[in-house]
Coordinates of C-alpha atoms in Angstrom, one line a residue:
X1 CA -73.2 -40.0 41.3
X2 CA -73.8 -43.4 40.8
X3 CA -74.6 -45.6 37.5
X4 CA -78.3 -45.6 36.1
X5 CA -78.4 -49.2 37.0
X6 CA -76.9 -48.8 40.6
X7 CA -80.1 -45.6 40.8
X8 CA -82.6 -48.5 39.7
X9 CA -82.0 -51.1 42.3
X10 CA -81.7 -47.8 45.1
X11 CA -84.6 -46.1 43.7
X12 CA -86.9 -49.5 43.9
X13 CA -85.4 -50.0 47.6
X14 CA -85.3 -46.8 49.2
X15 CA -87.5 -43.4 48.7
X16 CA -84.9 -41.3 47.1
X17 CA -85.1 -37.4 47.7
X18 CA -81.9 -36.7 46.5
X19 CA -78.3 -38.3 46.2
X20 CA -78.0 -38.2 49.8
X21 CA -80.7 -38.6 51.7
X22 CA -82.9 -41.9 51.5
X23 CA -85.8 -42.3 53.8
X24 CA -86.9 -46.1 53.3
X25 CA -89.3 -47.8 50.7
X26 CA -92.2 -45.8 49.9
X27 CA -93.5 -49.1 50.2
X28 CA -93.9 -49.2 53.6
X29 CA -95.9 -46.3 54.0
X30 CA -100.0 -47.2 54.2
X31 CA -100.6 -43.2 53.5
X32 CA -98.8 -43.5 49.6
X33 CA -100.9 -44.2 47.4
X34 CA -99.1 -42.9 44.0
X35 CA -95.8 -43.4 43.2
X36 CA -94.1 -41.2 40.6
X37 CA -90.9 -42.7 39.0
X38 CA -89.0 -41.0 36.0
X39 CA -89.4 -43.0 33.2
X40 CA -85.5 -43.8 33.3
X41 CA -85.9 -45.6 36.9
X42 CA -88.7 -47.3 35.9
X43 CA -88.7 -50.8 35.6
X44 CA -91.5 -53.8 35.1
X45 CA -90.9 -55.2 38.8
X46 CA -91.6 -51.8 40.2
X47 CA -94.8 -51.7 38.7
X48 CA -95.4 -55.6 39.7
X49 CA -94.4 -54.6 43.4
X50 CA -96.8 -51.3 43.7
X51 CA -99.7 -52.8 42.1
X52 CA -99.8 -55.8 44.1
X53 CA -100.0 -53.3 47.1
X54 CA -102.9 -51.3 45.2
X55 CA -100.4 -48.7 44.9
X56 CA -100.2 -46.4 41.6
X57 CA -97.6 -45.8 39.3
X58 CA -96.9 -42.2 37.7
X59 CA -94.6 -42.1 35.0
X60 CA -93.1 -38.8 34.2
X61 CA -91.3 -37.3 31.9
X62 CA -92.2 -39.6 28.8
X63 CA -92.5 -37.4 25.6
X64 CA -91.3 -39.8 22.7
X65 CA -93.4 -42.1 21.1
X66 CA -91.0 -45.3 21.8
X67 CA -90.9 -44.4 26.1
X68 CA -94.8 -44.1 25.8
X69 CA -94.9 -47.7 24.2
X70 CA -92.5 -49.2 27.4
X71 CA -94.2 -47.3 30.4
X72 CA -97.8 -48.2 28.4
X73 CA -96.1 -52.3 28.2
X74 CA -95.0 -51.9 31.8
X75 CA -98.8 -51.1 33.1
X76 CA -98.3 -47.9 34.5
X77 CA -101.4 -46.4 35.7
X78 CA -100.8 -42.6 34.6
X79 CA -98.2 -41.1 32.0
X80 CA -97.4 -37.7 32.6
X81 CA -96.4 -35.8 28.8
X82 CA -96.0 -32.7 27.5
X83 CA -98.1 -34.6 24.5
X84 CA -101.4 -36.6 25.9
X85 CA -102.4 -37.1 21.9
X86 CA -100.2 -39.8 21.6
X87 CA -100.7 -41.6 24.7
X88 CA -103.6 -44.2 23.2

C-alpha cells in the first residue's frame, strides 16, 4: 500500500479501481460526468481540474462537522453523509 499522499497524486492522475489496476484519468473520458472522490483523496486542485471541464465532484464519506466545512471550502458540487442536516 502506498502513503495517503503518494494515493493523492495517483488518484488525481489515474482512475484508480483498486491498488492494482489503474485505467487512465477519468479526465479523459467525454462520457464522465461525476466524479466521486473519498473525502481523504480529495484535494482543492482536483476540484479546480474537474470543474473547469464541467465535470462534477461527489464527495463521500464526509460525516463530521469539520470534513463537511473542507469539501464545502473546496466547492464540491454534492456531499454524500449519513447526516444531510448539517450540510448547510
Amino acid at each position: 500500500h502506498y502513503p495517503l499522499r503518494r494515493q493523492r497524486q495517483m488518484c488525481i492522475r489515474d482512475s484508480v479501481i483498486d491498488d492494482w489496476l489503474r485505467i487512465g484519468s477519468l479526465f479523459d473520458y467525454d462520457f464522465v460526468s461525476y466524479i466521486q472522490v473519498h473525502r481523504y483523496l480529495m484535494t482543492k486542485e482536483l476540484v479546480k481540474k474537474a470543474h473547469l471541464l464541467d465535470k462534477k465532484i461527489i464527495a463521500w464519506d464526509v460525516h463530521t462537522d469539520e470534513d463537511i466545512r473542507n469539501m464545502q471550502q473546496m466547492n464540491v458540487d454534492i456531499i454524500e453523509t449519513d447526516f444531510p442536516d448539517r450540510v448547510k
